[in-house]
Every structure is written in C-alpha cells, then in structure tokens.
Amino acid sequence: MPIVGVDHVQLAMPVGREAEARAFYSGLLGIPELAKPPALAARGGVWFESGALKIHLGVDPDFRPARKAHPGLLVRGLEALIEELRRAGHDITTDEPLEGYLRVYVNDPFGNRLELLEPRSAR
C-alpha cells in the first residue's frame, strides 16, 4: 500500500503553554484551533487545522525545540505576515533564495523552526 499524503504535522511544546501556542498559531498565523478529542485533550497540547493544513502541538515533559527539522508552510501575503510577526517580537531569518518562492524562517514561541513560503509567479 503506497503512502498517499500527510495527514498532519506534530510539533512538541512544553507543559502548560497552550495559551502561547494559541496566540502564535491562531492569533498570528491565522490557523483556527480545533478542539482535541476528549480522550486526547487530557494530555495537554493544542491542534490547529484549516482544510488540509493540520498542525498539532503535543506536550513533551522533556521538551527540546526542533531547530533544524521543520514544516514548510505555504502562505498568501507573506510580506504582510513577516511585518506582523516582527511587530509581535518574532525574529525572521532568511536563507539562500529558492527559485519561485519568497521564503523565510521563524521560530514559534517554544523555539520550533517553521519555514514560511509564498510561491512567486515569473515576472
């Protein structure tokens, strides 16, 4: 049986910091929160989903941020999002250009690396 897609990405987060996750992922990135199923909600963490985009944050008592491994998130209006992230105090990091994309990196409140990409049409 072939793998046909990715259902979701899970990132780790420290215990008790769900409010920060909500402020960043829902408040700044605009991904709506989805209530976790009751059996899983007791573990802590928070889920954010919009259509096929699903990012789940799970509590890890021995949390260490993912500084290299990262999800690449497609964005519409990346330049405006960059400004909003900077106003909120988040550092934006650039990298080597990737043909056809505007792309940057930002860390979530816990230090997990996220790549933000916006496809650019040929000019």
mmCIF file with all atom_site columns, C-alpha atoms in Angstrom:
data_model
loop_
_atom_site.group_PDB
_atom_site.id
_atom_site.type_symbol
_atom_site.label_atom_id
_atom_site.label_alt_id
_atom_site.label_comp_id
_atom_site.label_asym_id
_atom_site.label_entity_id
_atom_site.label_seq_id
_atom_site.pdbx_PDB_ins_code
_atom_site.Cartn_x
_atom_site.Cartn_y
_atom_site.Cartn_z
_atom_site.occupancy
_atom_site.B_iso_or_equiv
_atom_site.pdbx_formal_charge
_atom_site.auth_seq_id
_atom_site.auth_comp_id
_atom_site.auth_asym_id
_atom_site.auth_atom_id
_atom_site.pdbx_PDB_model_num
ATOM 1   C CA . MET A 1 1   ? 0.000   0.000  0.000   1.00 0.00 ? 1   MET A CA 1
ATOM 2   C CA . PRO A 1 2   ? 1.558   3.326  -1.013  1.00 0.00 ? 2   PRO A CA 1
ATOM 3   C CA . ILE A 1 3   ? 1.591   6.359  1.208   1.00 0.00 ? 3   ILE A CA 1
ATOM 4   C CA . VAL A 1 4   ? -0.707  8.921  -0.382  1.00 0.00 ? 4   VAL A CA 1
ATOM 5   C CA . GLY A 1 5   ? -0.217  12.048 1.713   1.00 0.00 ? 5   GLY A CA 1
ATOM 6   C CA . VAL A 1 6   ? 0.474   13.629 5.058   1.00 0.00 ? 6   VAL A CA 1
ATOM 7   C CA . ASP A 1 7   ? -2.450  13.871 7.472   1.00 0.00 ? 7   ASP A CA 1
ATOM 8   C CA . HIS A 1 8   ? -0.831  16.279 9.936   1.00 0.00 ? 8   HIS A CA 1
ATOM 9   C CA . VAL A 1 9   ? 2.428   17.562 11.366  1.00 0.00 ? 9   VAL A CA 1
ATOM 10  C CA . GLN A 1 10  ? 3.017   17.289 15.094  1.00 0.00 ? 10  GLN A CA 1
ATOM 11  C CA . LEU A 1 11  ? 5.427   19.562 16.910  1.00 0.00 ? 11  LEU A CA 1
ATOM 12  C CA . ALA A 1 12  ? 6.376   19.330 20.558  1.00 0.00 ? 12  ALA A CA 1
ATOM 13  C CA . MET A 1 13  ? 5.752   22.022 23.129  1.00 0.00 ? 13  MET A CA 1
ATOM 14  C CA . PRO A 1 14  ? 6.470   22.480 26.846  1.00 0.00 ? 14  PRO A CA 1
ATOM 15  C CA . VAL A 1 15  ? 3.899   21.693 29.512  1.00 0.00 ? 15  VAL A CA 1
ATOM 16  C CA . GLY A 1 16  ? 1.289   24.354 30.288  1.00 0.00 ? 16  GLY A CA 1
ATOM 17  C CA . ARG A 1 17  ? 1.973   26.818 27.465  1.00 0.00 ? 17  ARG A CA 1
ATOM 18  C CA . GLU A 1 18  ? -1.140  26.288 25.352  1.00 0.00 ? 18  GLU A CA 1
ATOM 19  C CA . ALA A 1 19  ? -2.102  29.983 25.575  1.00 0.00 ? 19  ALA A CA 1
ATOM 20  C CA . GLU A 1 20  ? 1.177   30.938 23.862  1.00 0.00 ? 20  GLU A CA 1
ATOM 21  C CA . ALA A 1 21  ? 0.551   28.315 21.177  1.00 0.00 ? 21  ALA A CA 1
ATOM 22  C CA . ARG A 1 22  ? -2.931  29.760 20.557  1.00 0.00 ? 22  ARG A CA 1
ATOM 23  C CA . ALA A 1 23  ? -1.615  33.328 20.374  1.00 0.00 ? 23  ALA A CA 1
ATOM 24  C CA . PHE A 1 24  ? 1.029   32.345 17.805  1.00 0.00 ? 24  PHE A CA 1
ATOM 25  C CA . TYR A 1 25  ? -0.591  29.689 15.617  1.00 0.00 ? 25  TYR A CA 1
ATOM 26  C CA . SER A 1 26  ? -4.139  31.033 15.651  1.00 0.00 ? 26  SER A CA 1
ATOM 27  C CA . GLY A 1 27  ? -3.575  34.691 16.527  1.00 0.00 ? 27  GLY A CA 1
ATOM 28  C CA . LEU A 1 28  ? -0.571  35.448 14.298  1.00 0.00 ? 28  LEU A CA 1
ATOM 29  C CA . LEU A 1 29  ? -0.551  32.684 11.685  1.00 0.00 ? 29  LEU A CA 1
ATOM 30  C CA . GLY A 1 30  ? -4.352  32.611 11.409  1.00 0.00 ? 30  GLY A CA 1
ATOM 31  C CA . ILE A 1 31  ? -4.802  28.833 11.684  1.00 0.00 ? 31  ILE A CA 1
ATOM 32  C CA . PRO A 1 32  ? -8.047  28.094 13.557  1.00 0.00 ? 32  PRO A CA 1
ATOM 33  C CA . GLU A 1 33  ? -7.902  25.938 16.658  1.00 0.00 ? 33  GLU A CA 1
ATOM 34  C CA . LEU A 1 34  ? -9.687  22.596 16.539  1.00 0.00 ? 34  LEU A CA 1
ATOM 35  C CA . ALA A 1 35  ? -10.818 21.072 19.829  1.00 0.00 ? 35  ALA A CA 1
ATOM 36  C CA . LYS A 1 36  ? -8.900  17.900 20.574  1.00 0.00 ? 36  LYS A CA 1
ATOM 37  C CA . PRO A 1 37  ? -10.936 14.740 21.116  1.00 0.00 ? 37  PRO A CA 1
ATOM 38  C CA . PRO A 1 38  ? -11.730 14.395 24.838  1.00 0.00 ? 38  PRO A CA 1
ATOM 39  C CA . ALA A 1 39  ? -9.565  11.295 25.270  1.00 0.00 ? 39  ALA A CA 1
ATOM 40  C CA . LEU A 1 40  ? -6.548  13.221 23.931  1.00 0.00 ? 40  LEU A CA 1
ATOM 41  C CA . ALA A 1 41  ? -7.321  16.626 25.489  1.00 0.00 ? 41  ALA A CA 1
ATOM 42  C CA . ALA A 1 42  ? -6.288  15.376 28.934  1.00 0.00 ? 42  ALA A CA 1
ATOM 43  C CA . ARG A 1 43  ? -2.692  15.093 27.658  1.00 0.00 ? 43  ARG A CA 1
ATOM 44  C CA . GLY A 1 44  ? -2.491  18.836 27.012  1.00 0.00 ? 44  GLY A CA 1
ATOM 45  C CA . GLY A 1 45  ? -1.367  20.428 23.791  1.00 0.00 ? 45  GLY A CA 1
ATOM 46  C CA . VAL A 1 46  ? -3.480  22.024 21.101  1.00 0.00 ? 46  VAL A CA 1
ATOM 47  C CA . TRP A 1 47  ? -4.478  21.377 17.488  1.00 0.00 ? 47  TRP A CA 1
ATOM 48  C CA . PHE A 1 48  ? -4.740  23.915 14.666  1.00 0.00 ? 48  PHE A CA 1
ATOM 49  C CA . GLU A 1 49  ? -6.425  22.990 11.397  1.00 0.00 ? 49  GLU A CA 1
ATOM 50  C CA . SER A 1 50  ? -7.707  24.645 8.235   1.00 0.00 ? 50  SER A CA 1
ATOM 51  C CA . GLY A 1 51  ? -8.666  22.320 5.403   1.00 0.00 ? 51  GLY A CA 1
ATOM 52  C CA . ALA A 1 52  ? -5.708  20.112 4.585   1.00 0.00 ? 52  ALA A CA 1
ATOM 53  C CA . LEU A 1 53  ? -3.388  22.136 6.864   1.00 0.00 ? 53  LEU A CA 1
ATOM 54  C CA . LYS A 1 54  ? -3.127  20.398 10.226  1.00 0.00 ? 54  LYS A CA 1
ATOM 55  C CA . ILE A 1 55  ? -0.557  21.302 12.879  1.00 0.00 ? 55  ILE A CA 1
ATOM 56  C CA . HIS A 1 56  ? -0.815  19.519 16.195  1.00 0.00 ? 56  HIS A CA 1
ATOM 57  C CA . LEU A 1 57  ? 1.240   20.557 19.218  1.00 0.00 ? 57  LEU A CA 1
ATOM 58  C CA . GLY A 1 58  ? 1.800   17.834 21.776  1.00 0.00 ? 58  GLY A CA 1
ATOM 59  C CA . VAL A 1 59  ? 3.163   18.301 25.270  1.00 0.00 ? 59  VAL A CA 1
ATOM 60  C CA . ASP A 1 60  ? 6.574   16.779 25.896  1.00 0.00 ? 60  ASP A CA 1
ATOM 61  C CA . PRO A 1 61  ? 7.794   16.869 29.510  1.00 0.00 ? 61  PRO A CA 1
ATOM 62  C CA . ASP A 1 62  ? 11.395  16.630 28.204  1.00 0.00 ? 62  ASP A CA 1
ATOM 63  C CA . PHE A 1 63  ? 10.767  19.277 25.545  1.00 0.00 ? 63  PHE A CA 1
ATOM 64  C CA . ARG A 1 64  ? 13.569  20.336 23.207  1.00 0.00 ? 64  ARG A CA 1
ATOM 65  C CA . PRO A 1 65  ? 12.702  22.564 20.247  1.00 0.00 ? 65  PRO A CA 1
ATOM 66  C CA . ALA A 1 66  ? 13.109  21.350 16.672  1.00 0.00 ? 66  ALA A CA 1
ATOM 67  C CA . ARG A 1 67  ? 15.768  23.783 15.443  1.00 0.00 ? 67  ARG A CA 1
ATOM 68  C CA . LYS A 1 68  ? 16.571  22.103 12.109  1.00 0.00 ? 68  LYS A CA 1
ATOM 69  C CA . ALA A 1 69  ? 13.634  19.823 11.284  1.00 0.00 ? 69  ALA A CA 1
ATOM 70  C CA . HIS A 1 70  ? 10.623  21.924 10.362  1.00 0.00 ? 70  HIS A CA 1
ATOM 71  C CA . PRO A 1 71  ? 7.351   22.080 8.463   1.00 0.00 ? 71  PRO A CA 1
ATOM 72  C CA . GLY A 1 72  ? 7.243   24.266 5.364   1.00 0.00 ? 72  GLY A CA 1
ATOM 73  C CA . LEU A 1 73  ? 4.022   26.268 5.381   1.00 0.00 ? 73  LEU A CA 1
ATOM 74  C CA . LEU A 1 74  ? 2.618   27.856 2.217   1.00 0.00 ? 74  LEU A CA 1
ATOM 75  C CA . VAL A 1 75  ? 1.468   31.429 2.823   1.00 0.00 ? 75  VAL A CA 1
ATOM 76  C CA . ARG A 1 76  ? -0.577  34.020 0.943   1.00 0.00 ? 76  ARG A CA 1
ATOM 77  C CA . GLY A 1 77  ? 0.578   37.549 1.796   1.00 0.00 ? 77  GLY A CA 1
ATOM 78  C CA . LEU A 1 78  ? 3.917   36.561 3.303   1.00 0.00 ? 78  LEU A CA 1
ATOM 79  C CA . GLU A 1 79  ? 5.354   40.084 3.300   1.00 0.00 ? 79  GLU A CA 1
ATOM 80  C CA . ALA A 1 80  ? 2.466   41.320 5.479   1.00 0.00 ? 80  ALA A CA 1
ATOM 81  C CA . LEU A 1 81  ? 2.810   38.298 7.769   1.00 0.00 ? 81  LEU A CA 1
ATOM 82  C CA . ILE A 1 82  ? 6.537   38.976 8.162   1.00 0.00 ? 82  ILE A CA 1
ATOM 83  C CA . GLU A 1 83  ? 5.763   42.509 9.320   1.00 0.00 ? 83  GLU A CA 1
ATOM 84  C CA . GLU A 1 84  ? 3.115   41.280 11.755  1.00 0.00 ? 84  GLU A CA 1
ATOM 85  C CA . LEU A 1 85  ? 5.472   38.654 13.177  1.00 0.00 ? 85  LEU A CA 1
ATOM 86  C CA . ARG A 1 86  ? 8.194   41.281 13.625  1.00 0.00 ? 86  ARG A CA 1
ATOM 87  C CA . ARG A 1 87  ? 5.749   43.662 15.366  1.00 0.00 ? 87  ARG A CA 1
ATOM 88  C CA . ALA A 1 88  ? 4.917   40.798 17.729  1.00 0.00 ? 88  ALA A CA 1
ATOM 89  C CA . GLY A 1 89  ? 8.621   40.405 18.549  1.00 0.00 ? 89  GLY A CA 1
ATOM 90  C CA . HIS A 1 90  ? 9.495   37.350 16.449  1.00 0.00 ? 90  HIS A CA 1
ATOM 91  C CA . ASP A 1 91  ? 12.818  37.271 14.611  1.00 0.00 ? 91  ASP A CA 1
ATOM 92  C CA . ILE A 1 92  ? 12.651  36.456 10.907  1.00 0.00 ? 92  ILE A CA 1
ATOM 93  C CA . THR A 1 93  ? 15.557  34.605 9.297   1.00 0.00 ? 93  THR A CA 1
ATOM 94  C CA . THR A 1 94  ? 16.266  34.456 5.577   1.00 0.00 ? 94  THR A CA 1
ATOM 95  C CA . ASP A 1 95  ? 18.186  31.763 3.731   1.00 0.00 ? 95  ASP A CA 1
ATOM 96  C CA . GLU A 1 96  ? 19.523  31.145 0.262   1.00 0.00 ? 96  GLU A CA 1
ATOM 97  C CA . PRO A 1 97  ? 16.915  32.122 -2.340  1.00 0.00 ? 97  PRO A CA 1
ATOM 98  C CA . LEU A 1 98  ? 14.679  29.306 -3.542  1.00 0.00 ? 98  LEU A CA 1
ATOM 99  C CA . GLU A 1 99  ? 13.654  29.870 -7.152  1.00 0.00 ? 99  GLU A CA 1
ATOM 100 C CA . GLY A 1 100 ? 9.976   30.642 -7.474  1.00 0.00 ? 100 GLY A CA 1
ATOM 101 C CA . TYR A 1 101 ? 9.421   31.445 -3.784  1.00 0.00 ? 101 TYR A CA 1
ATOM 102 C CA . LEU A 1 102 ? 9.699   34.160 -1.209  1.00 0.00 ? 102 LEU A CA 1
ATOM 103 C CA . ARG A 1 103 ? 10.694  32.263 1.926   1.00 0.00 ? 103 ARG A CA 1
ATOM 104 C CA . VAL A 1 104 ? 11.747  32.936 5.486   1.00 0.00 ? 104 VAL A CA 1
ATOM 105 C CA . TYR A 1 105 ? 12.074  31.115 8.780   1.00 0.00 ? 105 TYR A CA 1
ATOM 106 C CA . VAL A 1 106 ? 10.518  31.983 12.129  1.00 0.00 ? 106 VAL A CA 1
ATOM 107 C CA . ASN A 1 107 ? 10.536  30.168 15.450  1.00 0.00 ? 107 ASN A CA 1
ATOM 108 C CA . ASP A 1 108 ? 7.320   29.529 17.325  1.00 0.00 ? 108 ASP A CA 1
ATOM 109 C CA . PRO A 1 109 ? 7.201   30.657 20.987  1.00 0.00 ? 109 PRO A CA 1
ATOM 110 C CA . PHE A 1 110 ? 8.936   27.415 22.006  1.00 0.00 ? 110 PHE A CA 1
ATOM 111 C CA . GLY A 1 111 ? 11.839  27.594 19.534  1.00 0.00 ? 111 GLY A CA 1
ATOM 112 C CA . ASN A 1 112 ? 10.456  25.189 16.908  1.00 0.00 ? 112 ASN A CA 1
ATOM 113 C CA . ARG A 1 113 ? 11.574  26.269 13.429  1.00 0.00 ? 113 ARG A CA 1
ATOM 114 C CA . LEU A 1 114 ? 8.922   26.991 10.773  1.00 0.00 ? 114 LEU A CA 1
ATOM 115 C CA . GLU A 1 115 ? 9.598   27.719 7.108   1.00 0.00 ? 115 GLU A CA 1
ATOM 116 C CA . LEU A 1 116 ? 7.128   30.140 5.531   1.00 0.00 ? 116 LEU A CA 1
ATOM 117 C CA . LEU A 1 117 ? 6.940   30.103 1.731   1.00 0.00 ? 117 LEU A CA 1
ATOM 118 C CA . GLU A 1 118 ? 4.956   32.071 -0.798  1.00 0.00 ? 118 GLU A CA 1
ATOM 119 C CA . PRO A 1 119 ? 5.069   30.990 -4.460  1.00 0.00 ? 119 PRO A CA 1
ATOM 120 C CA . ARG A 1 120 ? 6.107   33.822 -6.791  1.00 0.00 ? 120 ARG A CA 1
ATOM 121 C CA . SER A 1 121 ? 4.958   34.000 -10.373 1.00 0.00 ? 121 SER A CA 1
ATOM 122 C CA . ALA A 1 122 ? 7.543   34.604 -13.073 1.00 0.00 ? 122 ALA A CA 1
ATOM 123 C CA . ARG A 1 123 ? 7.897   38.307 -13.866 1.00 0.00 ? 123 ARG A CA 1
#
